[in-house]
XYZ file of C-alpha atoms in Angstrom:
437
model
C -17.943 -49.775 7.573
C -21.021 -47.997 6.175
C -22.721 -51.353 5.662
C -22.104 -52.136 9.344
C -23.750 -48.856 10.380
C -26.699 -49.499 8.070
C -27.253 -52.846 9.711
C -27.174 -51.212 13.149
C -29.751 -48.640 12.058
C -31.925 -51.471 10.772
C -31.605 -53.211 14.111
C -32.637 -50.020 15.906
C -35.740 -49.747 13.766
C -36.468 -53.428 14.354
C -36.240 -52.895 18.105
C -38.428 -49.820 18.310
C -41.365 -50.949 16.162
C -44.663 -50.028 17.822
C -47.405 -52.347 18.906
C -49.307 -53.883 16.050
C -46.624 -52.934 13.504
C -44.890 -55.520 11.410
C -41.200 -55.726 12.133
C -39.351 -55.340 8.888
C -35.725 -54.963 7.843
C -35.269 -51.955 5.543
C -33.243 -52.076 2.363
C -34.135 -55.772 1.882
C -36.552 -57.361 -0.567
C -40.038 -58.100 0.804
C -39.938 -61.148 3.002
C -41.823 -64.230 2.203
C -44.311 -65.339 4.785
C -42.440 -67.166 7.503
C -43.024 -70.841 7.664
C -44.467 -72.069 10.889
C -41.884 -74.754 11.198
C -38.906 -72.435 10.622
C -39.629 -69.084 12.273
C -36.570 -66.768 12.117
C -34.840 -66.174 15.409
C -34.777 -62.440 16.273
C -31.288 -60.889 16.268
C -29.870 -59.574 19.535
C -30.455 -55.774 19.676
C -27.312 -53.611 20.182
C -26.633 -52.188 23.602
C -27.093 -48.492 24.423
C -23.307 -47.975 24.308
C -23.141 -49.524 20.832
C -25.970 -47.319 19.602
C -24.209 -44.152 20.856
C -20.890 -45.191 19.318
C -22.563 -45.925 15.991
C -24.347 -42.566 15.951
C -21.099 -40.706 16.687
C -19.232 -42.605 13.972
C -21.971 -41.882 11.464
C -21.757 -38.183 12.310
C -17.982 -38.227 11.716
C -18.445 -39.944 8.384
C -21.014 -37.366 7.318
C -18.529 -34.566 8.065
C -15.771 -36.064 5.927
C -15.482 -34.584 2.406
C -16.854 -36.888 -0.265
C -14.758 -37.779 -3.264
C -17.595 -36.865 -5.614
C -19.582 -34.217 -3.820
C -22.404 -32.385 -5.582
C -21.779 -28.838 -6.835
C -23.728 -27.201 -4.019
C -21.593 -29.019 -1.425
C -18.353 -27.838 -3.056
C -19.612 -24.276 -3.069
C -20.520 -24.410 0.615
C -17.055 -25.778 1.427
C -15.409 -22.956 -0.542
C -17.489 -20.376 1.329
C -16.511 -21.879 4.676
C -12.824 -21.925 3.737
C -13.059 -18.315 2.625
C -14.572 -17.302 5.988
C -11.864 -19.162 7.906
C -9.077 -17.557 5.867
C -10.493 -14.097 6.570
C -10.690 -14.863 10.284
C -7.119 -16.171 10.365
C -5.798 -13.150 8.497
C -7.519 -10.795 10.939
C -6.208 -12.678 13.976
C -2.588 -12.867 12.852
C -0.275 -10.202 11.510
C 2.079 -12.764 10.097
C -0.324 -14.434 7.714
C 0.823 -16.215 4.581
C 3.085 -14.960 1.810
C 1.229 -13.147 -0.932
C 1.833 -15.928 -3.432
C 0.037 -18.382 -1.135
C -3.019 -16.163 -0.604
C -4.832 -17.200 -3.775
C -8.579 -17.034 -3.952
C -10.528 -20.260 -4.230
C -11.581 -21.414 -7.654
C -14.658 -19.558 -8.816
C -14.172 -16.509 -6.535
C -13.934 -13.066 -8.099
C -10.409 -11.603 -8.176
C -10.109 -8.202 -6.475
C -9.589 -5.136 -8.646
C -6.568 -4.308 -6.457
C -4.835 -6.468 -3.869
C -4.970 -3.762 -1.193
C -3.940 -0.222 -0.282
C -0.193 0.471 -0.428
C 2.095 3.282 0.676
C 5.573 4.495 -0.304
C 8.044 4.970 2.562
C 9.630 8.454 2.338
C 12.938 7.185 3.765
C 13.464 3.932 1.867
C 11.194 4.320 -1.138
C 9.788 0.848 -0.437
C 6.154 0.111 -1.241
C 4.414 -1.497 1.749
C 0.858 -2.565 2.471
C -1.281 -0.404 4.764
C -1.167 -2.784 7.723
C 2.653 -2.896 7.546
C 3.124 0.855 7.125
C 3.815 1.936 10.731
C 6.078 -1.036 11.429
C 8.113 -0.242 8.316
C 8.351 3.452 9.267
C 9.670 2.536 12.716
C 12.275 0.245 11.232
C 13.312 2.884 8.685
C 13.679 5.605 11.359
C 15.594 3.224 13.597
C 18.007 2.511 10.749
C 18.387 6.256 10.149
C 19.908 6.717 13.627
C 23.192 5.436 12.205
C 23.091 8.248 9.617
C 21.779 11.239 11.623
C 20.695 10.533 15.220
C 19.401 14.078 15.794
C 17.147 13.980 12.719
C 16.016 10.436 13.516
C 14.982 11.341 17.073
C 13.069 14.381 15.771
C 11.246 12.082 13.331
C 10.243 9.862 16.242
C 8.895 12.788 18.261
C 6.757 14.194 15.455
C 5.671 10.908 13.851
C 4.768 8.532 16.672
C 3.123 10.909 19.171
C -0.435 11.293 17.894
C -1.573 14.115 20.186
C -0.399 17.124 18.186
C -1.096 19.589 20.998
C 1.106 17.633 23.423
C 3.827 17.495 20.775
C 3.639 21.263 20.281
C 3.913 21.986 24.009
C 6.701 19.460 24.521
C 8.744 20.677 21.553
C 8.439 24.319 22.618
C 9.605 23.420 26.144
C 12.601 21.496 24.759
C 13.453 24.432 22.519
C 13.393 26.711 25.575
C 15.964 24.515 27.324
C 18.260 24.718 24.298
C 17.709 28.454 23.896
C 18.806 29.077 27.472
C 22.044 27.218 26.845
C 22.671 29.000 23.545
C 21.978 32.465 25.007
C 23.750 31.874 28.356
C 26.569 29.390 27.694
C 28.495 30.637 30.756
C 25.643 29.691 33.100
C 26.209 26.121 34.273
C 22.694 25.793 35.674
C 21.188 25.946 32.184
C 23.212 22.922 31.120
C 21.498 20.733 33.726
C 17.953 19.373 33.420
C 16.433 17.583 36.393
C 14.678 14.474 35.066
C 12.156 14.363 37.935
C 11.205 17.988 37.413
C 7.403 18.249 37.175
C 7.451 20.279 33.965
C 9.916 17.897 32.349
C 7.835 14.860 33.351
C 4.479 16.278 32.222
C 5.573 17.925 28.975
C 8.637 16.069 27.713
C 9.271 12.707 29.312
C 5.813 11.449 28.294
C 6.620 11.866 24.582
C 8.279 9.137 22.545
C 11.702 10.057 21.166
C 12.490 12.994 23.480
C 15.118 11.190 25.549
C 16.878 10.016 22.408
C 16.917 13.611 21.172
C 18.661 14.929 24.308
C 21.229 12.146 24.050
C 21.750 12.862 20.335
C 22.518 16.563 20.911
C 25.120 15.787 23.592
C 23.373 15.424 26.955
C 24.506 12.703 29.349
C 22.664 11.184 32.306
C 24.345 11.865 35.644
C 23.381 11.439 39.302
C 23.991 14.716 41.130
C 23.029 16.451 44.360
C 19.958 18.646 44.101
C 20.950 22.357 44.099
C 20.211 23.987 47.478
C 20.207 20.699 49.368
C 22.845 18.967 51.474
C 25.146 16.970 49.120
C 25.001 14.080 51.583
C 21.263 13.746 51.087
C 19.624 11.676 48.356
C 20.834 12.549 44.863
C 18.776 12.690 41.652
C 19.269 12.127 37.936
C 20.008 15.017 35.595
C 20.651 15.523 31.921
C 23.982 17.371 31.737
C 25.386 18.904 28.551
C 29.102 18.227 28.195
C 31.427 21.223 28.187
C 32.796 20.193 24.779
C 29.398 21.137 23.304
C 30.021 24.786 24.247
C 32.313 24.988 21.237
C 29.474 23.682 19.021
C 26.643 25.931 20.052
C 25.631 26.543 16.435
C 24.917 22.821 16.071
C 22.733 23.042 19.157
C 20.862 25.992 17.680
C 20.403 24.176 14.360
C 18.992 21.145 16.194
C 16.521 23.420 17.988
C 15.335 24.978 14.707
C 14.965 21.553 13.129
C 12.963 20.356 16.134
C 10.552 23.294 15.852
C 10.091 23.183 12.077
C 9.756 19.432 11.492
C 6.518 17.689 10.570
C 5.348 14.105 11.034
C 6.900 11.665 8.610
C 4.086 10.452 6.340
C 4.132 7.558 3.932
C 2.747 8.577 0.545
C -0.273 6.752 -0.859
C 0.762 4.593 -3.796
C -1.651 5.298 -6.661
C -1.038 1.811 -8.096
C -1.465 3.249 -11.578
C -2.738 0.655 -14.050
C -3.739 0.851 -17.702
C -6.208 -1.707 -19.044
C -7.330 -2.751 -22.487
C -10.908 -1.853 -23.442
C -13.183 -4.124 -21.427
C -16.866 -4.690 -20.718
C -15.852 -5.257 -17.077
C -14.791 -1.637 -16.567
C -17.721 -0.883 -14.251
C -17.244 -4.036 -12.159
C -15.250 -3.556 -8.947
C -14.117 -6.060 -6.308
C -12.515 -4.170 -3.412
C -10.479 -5.577 -0.514
C -11.227 -4.650 3.112
C -8.425 -2.030 3.065
C -10.785 0.400 1.325
C -13.286 0.472 4.162
C -13.233 2.388 7.424
C -14.710 -0.697 9.094
C -13.504 -4.149 10.041
C -14.580 -7.140 7.973
C -17.084 -8.153 10.658
C -18.525 -4.636 10.827
C -18.916 -4.585 7.041
C -20.839 -7.859 7.111
C -23.082 -6.549 9.897
C -23.767 -3.365 7.943
C -24.711 -5.404 4.889
C -27.047 -7.570 6.968
C -28.739 -4.569 8.552
C -29.119 -2.910 5.175
C -30.792 -6.008 3.786
C -33.192 -6.134 6.725
C -34.054 -2.455 6.263
C -35.134 -2.680 2.616
C -38.803 -2.219 3.461
C -38.084 0.640 5.857
C -36.144 2.437 3.133
C -39.354 2.720 1.103
C -40.755 5.218 3.612
C -40.959 8.850 2.545
C -37.916 10.864 3.511
C -37.042 14.492 2.943
C -34.184 15.455 0.701
C -32.201 16.677 3.723
C -32.671 13.301 5.396
C -31.450 11.481 2.291
C -28.398 13.730 1.927
C -27.493 13.308 5.606
C -27.723 9.542 5.285
C -25.632 9.577 2.106
C -22.920 11.619 3.839
C -22.910 9.164 6.720
C -22.438 6.330 4.227
C -19.590 8.162 2.507
C -17.657 8.488 5.778
C -17.337 4.719 5.951
C -14.688 4.764 3.234
C -11.076 5.864 3.607
C -10.051 5.221 0.010
C -11.590 5.018 -3.418
C -10.628 3.145 -6.575
C -11.262 5.253 -9.673
C -11.180 4.316 -13.340
C -11.162 6.758 -16.241
C -12.257 5.414 -19.627
C -10.759 7.163 -22.643
C -12.672 7.614 -25.929
C -10.598 4.815 -27.536
C -11.624 2.429 -24.734
C -8.423 2.328 -22.697
C -9.026 2.414 -18.918
C -6.751 4.258 -16.480
C -7.002 3.137 -12.826
C -5.675 4.651 -9.601
C -6.168 4.580 -5.803
C -7.037 7.796 -3.945
C -8.041 9.011 -0.503
C -11.816 9.363 -0.280
C -11.379 12.971 0.918
C -8.984 14.089 -1.822
C -10.283 16.690 -4.232
C -11.310 16.146 -7.847
C -8.340 18.292 -8.927
C -6.058 15.438 -7.848
C -7.767 13.146 -10.354
C -7.378 15.706 -13.147
C -3.636 15.912 -12.387
C -3.420 12.122 -12.271
C -4.887 11.905 -15.769
C -2.656 14.689 -17.132
C 0.451 12.874 -15.890
C -0.604 9.849 -17.945
C -0.877 11.834 -21.195
C 1.787 12.150 -23.859
C 0.924 15.868 -24.040
C -0.326 17.102 -20.673
C -1.670 20.334 -22.169
C -4.496 18.604 -24.042
C -7.828 19.953 -22.722
C -10.364 17.408 -21.481
C -13.339 16.979 -19.197
C -14.238 14.172 -16.810
C -17.774 12.853 -16.580
C -18.947 11.000 -13.509
C -21.521 8.196 -13.406
C -24.644 9.321 -15.216
C -22.696 11.715 -17.439
C -22.463 14.519 -14.870
C -19.501 16.829 -15.564
C -17.019 17.228 -12.719
C -16.568 20.966 -13.046
C -15.870 21.855 -9.405
C -12.383 20.489 -8.856
C -12.392 21.551 -5.199
C -15.032 19.011 -4.217
C -13.856 15.832 -2.497
C -14.528 12.422 -3.995
C -16.853 11.455 -1.151
C -18.832 14.665 -1.738
C -19.298 13.700 -5.392
C -20.424 10.150 -4.657
C -17.230 8.688 -6.138
C -16.513 6.281 -3.262
C -15.581 3.525 -2.709
C -15.199 3.105 -6.479
C -16.400 4.710 -9.688
C -16.001 4.576 -13.450
C -15.632 7.978 -15.129
C -15.422 8.957 -18.783
C -12.960 11.350 -20.415
C -14.048 13.720 -23.188
C -11.576 15.653 -25.320
C -12.103 19.178 -26.515
C -13.586 18.444 -29.939
C -12.121 21.476 -31.708
C -8.585 20.859 -30.437
C -8.684 17.168 -31.343
C -9.973 18.003 -34.831
C -7.020 20.363 -35.377
C -4.561 17.720 -34.156
C -6.007 15.059 -36.442
C -5.979 17.432 -39.417
C -2.322 18.325 -38.830
C -1.225 14.700 -38.416
C 0.624 13.372 -41.452
C 0.071 9.778 -40.372
C -2.404 7.853 -38.267
C -2.889 9.731 -34.964
C -0.974 8.290 -32.015
C -2.559 7.373 -28.727
C -2.605 10.352 -26.351
C -1.291 8.096 -23.543
C 2.389 7.878 -22.668
C 4.256 5.100 -24.516
C 5.641 3.605 -21.295
C 2.078 3.142 -20.043
C 0.945 1.533 -23.285
C 3.878 -0.857 -23.024
C 2.525 -2.099 -19.668
C -1.141 -2.323 -20.643
C -3.013 -5.139 -18.897
C -6.247 -7.052 -19.401
C -9.023 -6.301 -16.923
């Protein structure tokens, strides 16, 4: 097939030779001078349609992967595949199973596969993009256990405007208070669903209707008080009379409604312990760590590259600090590693706005004896003495390698008192799961 296309290209060149040029056929040996008595008959040139078809076929052939492509071609193909996989993952929530999402050969493996959370209801560990869906499913399942508590979780968890939640919850509590304080008054056991206050403060919140149903209200169509019963009727929530014997349950539900907080999944630290490694300061972070989309991150990187020359201009210290703070706000999470004097590396995931004290506690929980005094040194050897500072205020985002230093006097006493070779200060269960970085 390729030979056929080469011949066509030769014919095209033969046809388009300019005036005074010798017509030659490329890729052939030099012709002998034609004999006068046997001049070669020119071949019929291909039609325009044939030329267009040949050009299109050649283009298709060029796009097909070669069996033995050069190294640069393989690398470009890998880069293209990587871009397409990122685009597909962003466009679809389903994606591929984790075991199928392997990086192409030669690509750097991420230091962590993503940001994960622990569901407070199920204890399951779920990825960040699946967190809300899992919480909804867990709360829905909890309705079979405690419908009142489950509906309260919905109200506080899935309505993001905290001020609207506060106003709505206080109004609902007022309805219940009226019933509890005046059980003999039938009017307090009826709530008109089309009431303006009910519509603006309560009905607009997710989970409120399920709460009223859970505490014993039923939907009924009744005449509007003060109007002719023959006129149009409206819907009401009506508390059944049997609930008058269980007013304490109603009061308990009201207190629970007022005191509850949003259900929050807890950040999974993804604690890891690594063998001593020269790669300790090398980090490859997934997109989960950034407060930007993948496309926004690439645009930021491009703009930063284009602004290299502009960055050389003189700037005041205040200008530099303001720009640094703006950069720090781009990160939601940070991956921190703490290198121990014996070389072991402790790794964990944190919120970018958590305080340094959280890291100190994280390290203490990994020690065999949590009372051992130590200090943490940031990049450049700077001591992290102010434990109230946030990680993004200390420049420890989106990742950082820190060093741990023991109190020399205390460690000397421990080593002197040891009858055998000193043990590692890390917990045995961690040492049993040590990994290679």
